[in-house]
XYZ file of C-alpha atoms in Angstrom:
582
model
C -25.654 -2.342 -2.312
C -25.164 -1.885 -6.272
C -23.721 -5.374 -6.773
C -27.438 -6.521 -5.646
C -29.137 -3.442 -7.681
C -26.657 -4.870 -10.815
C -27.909 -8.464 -10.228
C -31.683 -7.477 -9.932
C -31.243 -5.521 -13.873
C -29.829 -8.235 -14.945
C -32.363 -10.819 -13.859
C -35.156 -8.225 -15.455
C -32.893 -8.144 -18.957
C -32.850 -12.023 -18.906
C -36.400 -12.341 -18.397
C -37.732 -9.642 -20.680
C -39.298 -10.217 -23.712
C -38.373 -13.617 -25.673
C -36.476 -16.479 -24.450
C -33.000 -16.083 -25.282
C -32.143 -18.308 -28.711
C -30.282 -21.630 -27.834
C -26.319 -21.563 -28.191
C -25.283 -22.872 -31.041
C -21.274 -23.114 -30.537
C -20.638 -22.775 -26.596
C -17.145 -22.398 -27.113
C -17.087 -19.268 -29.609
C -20.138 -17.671 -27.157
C -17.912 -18.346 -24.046
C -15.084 -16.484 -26.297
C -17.276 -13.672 -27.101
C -18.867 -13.213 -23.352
C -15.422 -12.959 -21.897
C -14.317 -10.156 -24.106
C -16.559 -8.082 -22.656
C -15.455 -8.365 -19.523
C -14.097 -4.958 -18.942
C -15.439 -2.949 -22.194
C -19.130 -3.744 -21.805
C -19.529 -4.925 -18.243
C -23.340 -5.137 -17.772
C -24.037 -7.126 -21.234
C -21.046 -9.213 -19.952
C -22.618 -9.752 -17.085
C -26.105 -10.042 -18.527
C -25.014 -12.602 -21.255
C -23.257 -14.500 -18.443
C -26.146 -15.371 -16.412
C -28.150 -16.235 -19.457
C -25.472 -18.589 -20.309
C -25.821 -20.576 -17.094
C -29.024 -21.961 -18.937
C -26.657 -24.175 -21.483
C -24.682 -25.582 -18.797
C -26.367 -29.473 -19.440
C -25.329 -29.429 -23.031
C -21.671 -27.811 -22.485
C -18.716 -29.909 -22.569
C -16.193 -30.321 -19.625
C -13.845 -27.744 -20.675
C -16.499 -25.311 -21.828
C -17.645 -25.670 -18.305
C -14.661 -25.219 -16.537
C -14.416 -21.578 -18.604
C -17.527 -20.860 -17.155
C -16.759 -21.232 -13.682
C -13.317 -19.272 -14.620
C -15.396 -16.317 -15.906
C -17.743 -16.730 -12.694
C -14.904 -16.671 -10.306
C -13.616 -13.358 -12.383
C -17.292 -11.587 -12.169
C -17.032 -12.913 -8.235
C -13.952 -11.005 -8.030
C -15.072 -8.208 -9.741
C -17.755 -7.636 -7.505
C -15.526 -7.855 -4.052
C -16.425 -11.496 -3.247
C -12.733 -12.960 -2.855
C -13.960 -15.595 -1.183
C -16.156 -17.171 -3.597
C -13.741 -16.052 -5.883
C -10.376 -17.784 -4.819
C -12.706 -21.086 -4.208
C -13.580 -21.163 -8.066
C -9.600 -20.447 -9.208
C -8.325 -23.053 -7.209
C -10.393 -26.073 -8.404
C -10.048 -24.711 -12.356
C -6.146 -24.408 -11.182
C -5.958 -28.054 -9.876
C -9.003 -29.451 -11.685
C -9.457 -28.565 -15.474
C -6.343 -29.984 -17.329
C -6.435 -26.870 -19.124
C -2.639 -24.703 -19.148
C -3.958 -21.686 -20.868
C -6.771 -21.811 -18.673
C -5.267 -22.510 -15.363
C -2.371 -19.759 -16.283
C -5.605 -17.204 -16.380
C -7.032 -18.303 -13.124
C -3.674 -18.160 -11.804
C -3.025 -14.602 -12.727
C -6.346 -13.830 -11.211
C -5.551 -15.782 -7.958
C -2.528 -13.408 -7.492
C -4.336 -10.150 -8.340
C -6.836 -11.663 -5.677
C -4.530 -12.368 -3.023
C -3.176 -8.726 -3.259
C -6.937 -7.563 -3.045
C -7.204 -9.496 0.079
C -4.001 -8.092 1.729
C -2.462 -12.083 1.265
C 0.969 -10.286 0.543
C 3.333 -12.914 1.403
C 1.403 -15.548 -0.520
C 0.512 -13.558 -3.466
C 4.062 -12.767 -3.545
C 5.059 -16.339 -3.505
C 2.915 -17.326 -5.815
C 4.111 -14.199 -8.005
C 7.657 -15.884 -7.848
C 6.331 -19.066 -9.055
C 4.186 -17.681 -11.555
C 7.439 -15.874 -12.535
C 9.360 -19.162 -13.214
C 7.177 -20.664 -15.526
C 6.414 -17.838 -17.562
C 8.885 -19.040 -20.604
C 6.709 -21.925 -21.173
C 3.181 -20.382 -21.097
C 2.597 -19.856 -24.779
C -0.898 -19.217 -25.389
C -0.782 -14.891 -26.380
C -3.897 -14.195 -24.167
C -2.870 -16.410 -21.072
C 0.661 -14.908 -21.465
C -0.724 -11.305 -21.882
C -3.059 -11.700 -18.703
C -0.078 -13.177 -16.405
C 2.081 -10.186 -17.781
C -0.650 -8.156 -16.489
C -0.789 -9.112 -12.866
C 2.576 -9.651 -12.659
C 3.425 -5.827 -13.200
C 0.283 -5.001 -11.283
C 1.717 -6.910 -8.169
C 5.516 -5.362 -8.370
C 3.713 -2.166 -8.460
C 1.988 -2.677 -4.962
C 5.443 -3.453 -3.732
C 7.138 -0.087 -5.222
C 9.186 -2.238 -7.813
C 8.509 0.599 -10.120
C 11.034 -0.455 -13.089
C 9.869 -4.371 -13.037
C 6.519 -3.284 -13.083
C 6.890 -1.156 -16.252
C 9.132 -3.997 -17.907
C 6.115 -6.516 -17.656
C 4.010 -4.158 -18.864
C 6.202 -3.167 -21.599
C 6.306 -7.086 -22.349
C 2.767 -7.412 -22.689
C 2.867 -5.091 -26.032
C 4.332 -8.066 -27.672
C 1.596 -10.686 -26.933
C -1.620 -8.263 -27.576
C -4.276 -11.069 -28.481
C -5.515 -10.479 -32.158
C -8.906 -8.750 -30.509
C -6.823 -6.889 -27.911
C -5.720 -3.531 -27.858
C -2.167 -1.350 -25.980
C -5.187 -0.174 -23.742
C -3.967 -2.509 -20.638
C -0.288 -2.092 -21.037
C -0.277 1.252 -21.472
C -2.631 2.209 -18.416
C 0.292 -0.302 -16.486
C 3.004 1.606 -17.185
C 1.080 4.696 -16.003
C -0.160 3.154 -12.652
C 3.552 2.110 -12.078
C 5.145 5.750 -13.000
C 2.260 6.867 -10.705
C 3.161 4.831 -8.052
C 6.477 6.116 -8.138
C 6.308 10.027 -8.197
C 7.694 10.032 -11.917
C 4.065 11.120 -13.063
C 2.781 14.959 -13.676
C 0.168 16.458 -15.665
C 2.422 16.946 -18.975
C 3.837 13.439 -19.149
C 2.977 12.295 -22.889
C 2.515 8.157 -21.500
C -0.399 9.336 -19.456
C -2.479 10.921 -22.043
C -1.323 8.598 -24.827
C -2.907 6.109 -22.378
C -5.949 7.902 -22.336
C -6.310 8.453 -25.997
C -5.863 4.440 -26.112
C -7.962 3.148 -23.746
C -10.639 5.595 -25.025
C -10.565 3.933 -28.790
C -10.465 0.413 -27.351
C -13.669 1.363 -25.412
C -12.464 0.299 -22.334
C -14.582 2.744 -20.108
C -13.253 1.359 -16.772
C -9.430 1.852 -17.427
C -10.192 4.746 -18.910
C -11.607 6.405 -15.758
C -9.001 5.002 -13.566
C -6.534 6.639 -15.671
C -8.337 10.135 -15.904
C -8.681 10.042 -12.156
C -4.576 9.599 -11.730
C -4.582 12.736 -13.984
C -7.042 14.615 -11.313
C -4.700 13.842 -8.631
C -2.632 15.228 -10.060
C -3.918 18.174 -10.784
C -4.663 18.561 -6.880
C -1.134 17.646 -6.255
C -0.059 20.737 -8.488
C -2.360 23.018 -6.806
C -4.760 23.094 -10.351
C -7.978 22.315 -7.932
C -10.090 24.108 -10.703
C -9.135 21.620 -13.862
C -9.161 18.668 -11.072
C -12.582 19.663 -10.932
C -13.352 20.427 -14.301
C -12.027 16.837 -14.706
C -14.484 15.059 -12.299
C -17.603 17.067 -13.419
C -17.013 15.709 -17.199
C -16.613 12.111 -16.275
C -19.281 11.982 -13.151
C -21.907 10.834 -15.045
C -19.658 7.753 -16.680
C -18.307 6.639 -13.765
C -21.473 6.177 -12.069
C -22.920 3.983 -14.938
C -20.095 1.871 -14.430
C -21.204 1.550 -10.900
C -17.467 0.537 -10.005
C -17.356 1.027 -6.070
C -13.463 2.031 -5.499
C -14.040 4.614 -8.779
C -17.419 5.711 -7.367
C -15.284 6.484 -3.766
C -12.026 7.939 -5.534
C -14.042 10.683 -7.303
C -16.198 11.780 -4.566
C -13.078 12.188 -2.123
C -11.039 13.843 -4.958
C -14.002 16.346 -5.261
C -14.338 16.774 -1.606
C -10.712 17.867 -2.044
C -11.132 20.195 -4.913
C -13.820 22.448 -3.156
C -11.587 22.296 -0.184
C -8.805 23.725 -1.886
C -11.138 26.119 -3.968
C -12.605 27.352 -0.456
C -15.721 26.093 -0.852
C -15.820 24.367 2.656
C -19.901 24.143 2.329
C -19.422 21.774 -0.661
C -16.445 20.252 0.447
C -17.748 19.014 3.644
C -20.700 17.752 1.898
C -18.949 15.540 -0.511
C -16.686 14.389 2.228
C -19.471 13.251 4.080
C -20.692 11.244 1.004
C -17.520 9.808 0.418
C -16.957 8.420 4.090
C -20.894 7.065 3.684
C -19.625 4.781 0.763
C -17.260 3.345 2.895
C -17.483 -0.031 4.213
C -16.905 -1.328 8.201
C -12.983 -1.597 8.351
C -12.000 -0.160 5.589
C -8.622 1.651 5.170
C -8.016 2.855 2.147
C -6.134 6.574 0.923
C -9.475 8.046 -0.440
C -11.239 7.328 3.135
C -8.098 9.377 4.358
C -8.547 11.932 2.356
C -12.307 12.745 2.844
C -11.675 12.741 6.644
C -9.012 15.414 6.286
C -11.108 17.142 4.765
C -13.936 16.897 7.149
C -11.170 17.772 10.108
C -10.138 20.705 7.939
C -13.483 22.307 7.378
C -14.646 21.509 11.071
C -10.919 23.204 11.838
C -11.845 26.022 10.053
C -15.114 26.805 11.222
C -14.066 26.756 15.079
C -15.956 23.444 15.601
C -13.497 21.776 18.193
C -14.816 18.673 19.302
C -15.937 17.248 15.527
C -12.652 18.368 14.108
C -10.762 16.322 16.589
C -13.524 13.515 16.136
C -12.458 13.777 12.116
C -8.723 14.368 13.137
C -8.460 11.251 14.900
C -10.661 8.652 11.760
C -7.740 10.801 9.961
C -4.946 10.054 11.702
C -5.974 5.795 11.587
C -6.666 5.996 7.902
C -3.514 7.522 7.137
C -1.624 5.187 9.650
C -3.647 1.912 8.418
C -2.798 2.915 4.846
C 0.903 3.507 5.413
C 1.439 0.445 7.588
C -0.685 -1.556 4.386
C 1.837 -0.001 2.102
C 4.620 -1.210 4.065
C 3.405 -4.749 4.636
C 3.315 -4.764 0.729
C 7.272 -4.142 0.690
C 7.871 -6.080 3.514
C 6.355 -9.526 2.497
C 7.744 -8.625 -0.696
C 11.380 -8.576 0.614
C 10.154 -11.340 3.265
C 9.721 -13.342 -0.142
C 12.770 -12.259 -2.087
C 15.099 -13.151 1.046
C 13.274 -16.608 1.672
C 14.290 -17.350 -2.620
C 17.648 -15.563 -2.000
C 17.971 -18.238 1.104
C 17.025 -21.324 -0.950
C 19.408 -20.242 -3.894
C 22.281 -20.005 -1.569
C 21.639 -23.523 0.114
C 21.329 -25.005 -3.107
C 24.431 -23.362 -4.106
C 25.972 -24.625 -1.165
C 24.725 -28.470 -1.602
C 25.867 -27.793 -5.190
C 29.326 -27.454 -4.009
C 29.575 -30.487 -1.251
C 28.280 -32.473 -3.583
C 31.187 -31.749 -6.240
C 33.717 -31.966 -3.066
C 32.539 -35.668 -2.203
C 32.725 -36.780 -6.301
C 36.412 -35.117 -5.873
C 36.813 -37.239 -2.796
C 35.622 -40.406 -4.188
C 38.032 -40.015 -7.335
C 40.816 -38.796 -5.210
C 40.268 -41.912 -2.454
C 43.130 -43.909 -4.137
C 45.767 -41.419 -4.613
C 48.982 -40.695 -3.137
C 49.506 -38.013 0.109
C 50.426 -35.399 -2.055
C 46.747 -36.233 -3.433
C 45.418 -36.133 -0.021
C 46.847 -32.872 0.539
C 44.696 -31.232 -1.982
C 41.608 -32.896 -0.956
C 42.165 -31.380 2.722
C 42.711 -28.046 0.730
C 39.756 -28.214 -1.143
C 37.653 -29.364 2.010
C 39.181 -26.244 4.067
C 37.848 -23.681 1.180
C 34.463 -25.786 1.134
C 34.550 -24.292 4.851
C 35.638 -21.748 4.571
C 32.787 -20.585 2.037
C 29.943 -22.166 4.184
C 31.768 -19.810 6.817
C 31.262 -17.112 4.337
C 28.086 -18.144 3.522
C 26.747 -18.255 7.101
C 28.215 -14.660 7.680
C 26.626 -13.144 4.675
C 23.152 -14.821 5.302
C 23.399 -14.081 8.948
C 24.357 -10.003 7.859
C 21.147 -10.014 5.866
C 19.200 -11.304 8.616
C 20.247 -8.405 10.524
C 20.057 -5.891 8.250
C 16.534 -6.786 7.493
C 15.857 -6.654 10.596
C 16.760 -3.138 11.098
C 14.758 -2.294 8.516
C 11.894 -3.614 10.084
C 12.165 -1.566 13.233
C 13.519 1.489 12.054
C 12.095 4.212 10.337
C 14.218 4.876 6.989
C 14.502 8.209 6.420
C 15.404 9.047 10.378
C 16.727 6.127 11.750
C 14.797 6.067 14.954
C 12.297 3.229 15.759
C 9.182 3.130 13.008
C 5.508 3.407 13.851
C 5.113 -0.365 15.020
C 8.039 -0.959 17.125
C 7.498 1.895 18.790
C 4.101 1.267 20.313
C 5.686 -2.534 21.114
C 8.715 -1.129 23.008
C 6.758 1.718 24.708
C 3.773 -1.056 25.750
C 6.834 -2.981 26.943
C 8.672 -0.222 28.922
C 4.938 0.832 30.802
C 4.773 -2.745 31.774
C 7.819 -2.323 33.398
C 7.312 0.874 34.477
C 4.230 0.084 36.664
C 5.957 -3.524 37.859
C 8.412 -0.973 39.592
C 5.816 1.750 40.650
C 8.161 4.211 38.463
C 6.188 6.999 36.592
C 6.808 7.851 33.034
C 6.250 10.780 30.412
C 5.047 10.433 26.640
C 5.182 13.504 24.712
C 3.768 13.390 21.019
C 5.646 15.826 18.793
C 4.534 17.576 15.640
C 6.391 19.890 13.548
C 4.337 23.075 12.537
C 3.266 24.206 9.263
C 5.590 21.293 7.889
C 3.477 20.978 4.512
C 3.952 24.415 3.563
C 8.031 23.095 3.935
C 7.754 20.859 1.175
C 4.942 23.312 -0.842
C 7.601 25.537 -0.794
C 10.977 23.986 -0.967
C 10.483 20.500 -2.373
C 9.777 17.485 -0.337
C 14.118 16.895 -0.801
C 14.075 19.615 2.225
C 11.044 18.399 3.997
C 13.111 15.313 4.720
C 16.300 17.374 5.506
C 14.318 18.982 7.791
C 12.682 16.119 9.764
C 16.425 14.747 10.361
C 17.417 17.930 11.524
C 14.516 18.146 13.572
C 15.143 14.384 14.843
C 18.976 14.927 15.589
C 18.011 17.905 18.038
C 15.733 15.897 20.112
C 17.906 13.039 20.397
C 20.603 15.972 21.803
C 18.167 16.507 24.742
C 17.053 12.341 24.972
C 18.527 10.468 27.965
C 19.955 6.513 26.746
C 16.942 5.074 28.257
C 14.604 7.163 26.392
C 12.306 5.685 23.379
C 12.029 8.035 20.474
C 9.751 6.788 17.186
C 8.281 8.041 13.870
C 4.513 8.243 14.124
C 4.162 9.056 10.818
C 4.943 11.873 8.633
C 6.156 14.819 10.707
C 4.756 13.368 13.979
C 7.113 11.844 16.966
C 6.604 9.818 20.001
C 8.623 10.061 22.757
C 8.703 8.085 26.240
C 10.634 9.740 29.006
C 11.254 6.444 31.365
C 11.426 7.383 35.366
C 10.330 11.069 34.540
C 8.754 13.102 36.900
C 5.845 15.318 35.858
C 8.360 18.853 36.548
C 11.493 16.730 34.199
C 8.909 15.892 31.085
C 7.720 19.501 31.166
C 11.593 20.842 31.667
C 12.606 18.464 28.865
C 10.160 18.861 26.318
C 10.988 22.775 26.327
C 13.980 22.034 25.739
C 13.634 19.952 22.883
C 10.639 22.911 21.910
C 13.065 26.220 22.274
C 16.654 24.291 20.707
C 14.099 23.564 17.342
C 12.269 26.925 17.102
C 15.895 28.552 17.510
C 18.204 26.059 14.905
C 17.199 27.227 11.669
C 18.422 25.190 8.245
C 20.190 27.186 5.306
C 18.996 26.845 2.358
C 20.956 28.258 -0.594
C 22.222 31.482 1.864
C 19.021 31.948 3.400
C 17.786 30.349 6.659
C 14.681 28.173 7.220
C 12.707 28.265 10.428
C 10.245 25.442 11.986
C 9.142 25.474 15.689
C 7.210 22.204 17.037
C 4.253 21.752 19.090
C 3.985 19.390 21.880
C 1.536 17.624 23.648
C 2.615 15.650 26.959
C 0.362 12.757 29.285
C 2.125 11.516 32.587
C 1.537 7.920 34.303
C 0.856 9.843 37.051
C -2.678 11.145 35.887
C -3.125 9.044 33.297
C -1.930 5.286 34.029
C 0.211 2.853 32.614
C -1.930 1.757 29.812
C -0.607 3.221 26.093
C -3.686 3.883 24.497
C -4.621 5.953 27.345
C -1.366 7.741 27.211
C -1.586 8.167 23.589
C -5.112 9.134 23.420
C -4.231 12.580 26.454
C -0.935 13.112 24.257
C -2.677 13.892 21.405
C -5.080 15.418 23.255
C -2.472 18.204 24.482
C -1.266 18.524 21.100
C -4.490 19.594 19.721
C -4.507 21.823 22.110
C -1.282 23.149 21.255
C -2.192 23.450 17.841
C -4.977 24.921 18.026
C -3.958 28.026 20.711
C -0.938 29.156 18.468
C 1.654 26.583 17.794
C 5.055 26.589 19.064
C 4.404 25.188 22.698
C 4.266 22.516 25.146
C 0.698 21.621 26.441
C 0.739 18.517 29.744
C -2.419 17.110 30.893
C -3.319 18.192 34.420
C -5.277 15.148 35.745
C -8.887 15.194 35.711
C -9.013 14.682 32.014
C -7.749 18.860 31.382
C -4.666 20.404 30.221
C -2.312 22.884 31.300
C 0.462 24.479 29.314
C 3.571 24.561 30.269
């Protein structure tokens, strides 16, 4: 709604009081408007649509900076349609390199809005290539710009300072170390080298402050409120937010507007203010839009499942556990499709190098033939020598590209830190196995498997032992898994298991099993020993069907109810839609 409200003011500033005075040098105004961009949004704005009056007397390239500046205000206010439309005609139309270099840059930061990975990635490779010969300071600075902001999205934390840190040198003479600055922040961010105390993120501040840039400025003081809630400071955090409330909502900036009002929700919750919490929760999920998936989204509803939790209300904390559990799953699988079209991309360049490589050398084998054609045997000999080492490196070559291949595609399937399958693979294998399954009228068991009380594991000991113990915890079940068995990461400390041709009596017998050998194999930890039990929830073909979603929906079912009557136990459904513990 407040792009509309935003347009409305500035129809009623361009129409009060006198006519705006004619332009008397488009160029310089077009210069001026565009500078304000990000330090004085609404007068940009404002002075934008006035300028559409002067469009008969502007020249081609002045208008062709127009519709650049359109297509960034487009962006700006979430239309990437309209948006990409305008880059790619002043891209391929305006004959202007500093120009097209900025729409470009914007393209790619667009692209990456839109969840375009593999192309914005691609065209982040190209963009790459020709950045020597881009040599106007603003077009450079702006390319530098997206360019670290896209290697951050795909967790290429050191590039993404380095092009930031390369932007310092091409400041334009009215620009300021606000952007760079706030780059290298949102990269360390990114990448867990950030805390409260770290001198780049308030010298950031402090910059971005004097250059007046108000909107980098907030996105950098709400980084530092995360992390305050991240060191367990929940009163500073909101300290924080109640100082810049009232300037974030006169930027009227929708993803600022939605980050503060779930960080808040967050900072009651951890103050024990679940009244207040809940209530800015609720605001925060009301801002978001049909499909979204975004972190703050996941936050407010774990908050709301929290509070609900709390307060005994079962059925609308497992309503707020389960818009939880597919925020936090949509945002991780988003994260990973960022690294993985970002490798997808590096391995297709890697590919074309080597085959270049490769025509590189059979090309100097057949000039060493040609000049070799009228020589003696001895000549010949060498020529069959050379040709067997030509093979023998497009041997080598094959075997090396083919060993990538299947690397990357292990780590497509498999989950990194525990080497079973990942999230995605799986639900695909399970959906297959059912199939199967119910072809051969054979029932089935899936058991979903959550470790209790994990977070106060890594509150307590670091998140280094949170992951030791989710591999302990994953090498115990596979102790008790049959070869035929599927076994996957859900996410965070939550497992899926299928039990193929399992009776309702061997799932129950099995996941106790896998239950008592956890609770009773504690870790050491520097002489002392570290104890974790698991809850489990289990849904049989028998009661249920064949269909996953069914399966997965009664699991998790169970394991609420397992977590919620003490922990530490195996809950079945019982057909009928109720449960029984085992």
């Amino acid at each position: 709604m407040w792009p509309a409200m935003a347009a409305m003011a500035w129809c009623a500033l361009a129409h009060a009081g006198n006519p705006p005075t004619p332009v008397t040098d488009p160029k310089q105004a077009l210069d001026r408007i565009e500078r304000l961009r990000t330090t004085d949004h609404p007068r940009f704005a404002q002075m934008l649509a006035e300028f559409h009056r002067e469009v008969p007397r502007l020249s081609a390239s002045e208008q062709w900076h127009l519709r650049y500046l359109d297509a960034w205000e487009a962006s700006y206010e979430g239309y990437a349609a309209s948006a990409e439309s305008q880059l790619r005609e002043v891209i391929g139309r305006s004959g202007d390199a500093a120009l097209s270099t900025k729409a470009s840059a914007l393209l790619l930061s667009n692209l990456g809005f839109s969840r375009r990975y593999e192309e914005a990635y691609r065209l982040a490779n190209q963009l790459t290539a020709a950045l020597p010969a881009v040599k106007d300071p603003q077009a450079r600075f702006i390319l530098l710009e997206n360019l670290s902001q896209m290697l951050n999205y795909a967790g290429q934390t050191d590039l993404a300072v380095n092009y930031a840190r390369m932007m310092e040198s091409v400041v334009p003479p009215d620009g300021s170390l606000c952007r760079p600055r706030y780059l290298q922040v949102a990269a360390l961010y990114n990448g867990k080298r950030l805390t409260t105390a770290s001198a780049e993120l308030q010298q950031a501040i402090d910059t971005c402050t004097a250059a007046g840039e108000p909107i980098i400025t907030h996105a950098l003081e709400l980084a530092l409120d995360s992390l305050y809630l991240d060191q367990e400071q929940p009163g500073k955090a909101l300290a924080l937010l109640d100082r810049i409330a009232p300037a974030i909502e006169a930027s009227r900036y929708y993803l600022h507007m939605l980050s503060a009002q779930a960080k808040r929700a967050m900072a009651y919750a951890k103050l024990g203010r679940d009244a207040e919490a809940r209530t800015a929760a609720l605001a925060a999920v009301a801002m978001g839009h049909p499909g979204d998936i975004n972190e703050w989204l996941k936050d407010a509803y774990e908050v709301l499942y929290q509070v609900e939790k709390k307060q005994g209300h079962a059925a609308a904390a497992l309503d707020y556990h389960e818009h939880y559990a597919a925020q936090d799953k949509g945002y991780l699988n988003d994260v990973g499709a960022r690294t993985l079209a970002y490798r997808t991309v590096q391995q297709q360049v890697l590919t074309r190098q080597m085959e270049a490589e490769e025509l590189g050398r059979q090309n100097a084998v057949l000039r060493m033939h040609q000049a070799l054609a009228g020589k003696t045997v001895e000549t010949g000999r060498l020529y069959i020598a050379l040709l067997l080492m030509a093979l023998a490196s497009i041997a080598l070559w094959l075997f090396r590209l083919k060993r990538s291949q299947l690397r990357f595609k292990r780590l497509s399937h498999y989950d990194g830190l525990t080497g079973i399958y990942n999230h995605q693979h799986f639900i695909g294998e399970a959906e297959r196995t059912l199939r199967l399954s119910e072809k051969h009228a054979r029932h089935a068991c899936l058991a979903s498997i959550d470790l209790d009380h994990f977070k106060q594991v890594n509150d307590t000991h670091g998140h280094v032992m949170g992951d030791t113990v989710l591999k302990h915890a994953v090498g115990i079940c596979q102790q008790h898994l049959r070869p035929a068995d599927l076994f996957g990461r859900l996410g965070g400390e939550e497992f899926g298991i299928l039990l193929r041709e399992c009776s309702r009596d061997q799932g129950l017998e099995i996941a106790d099993r896998i239950r008592v050998a956890i609770e009773t194999a504690p870790i050491e930890k520097d002489g002392r020993d570290i104890w974790i039990s698991a809850s489990v929830g289990l849904a049989f073909t028998d009661t249920c069907g064949y269909g996953l979603q069914r399966l997965c929906k009664e699991a998790d079912a169970a394991l609420y109810r397992a977590k919620r009557t003490g922990r530490n136990r195996v809950i079945a459904d019982a057909g009928n839609g109720s449960l029984a513990e085992a």
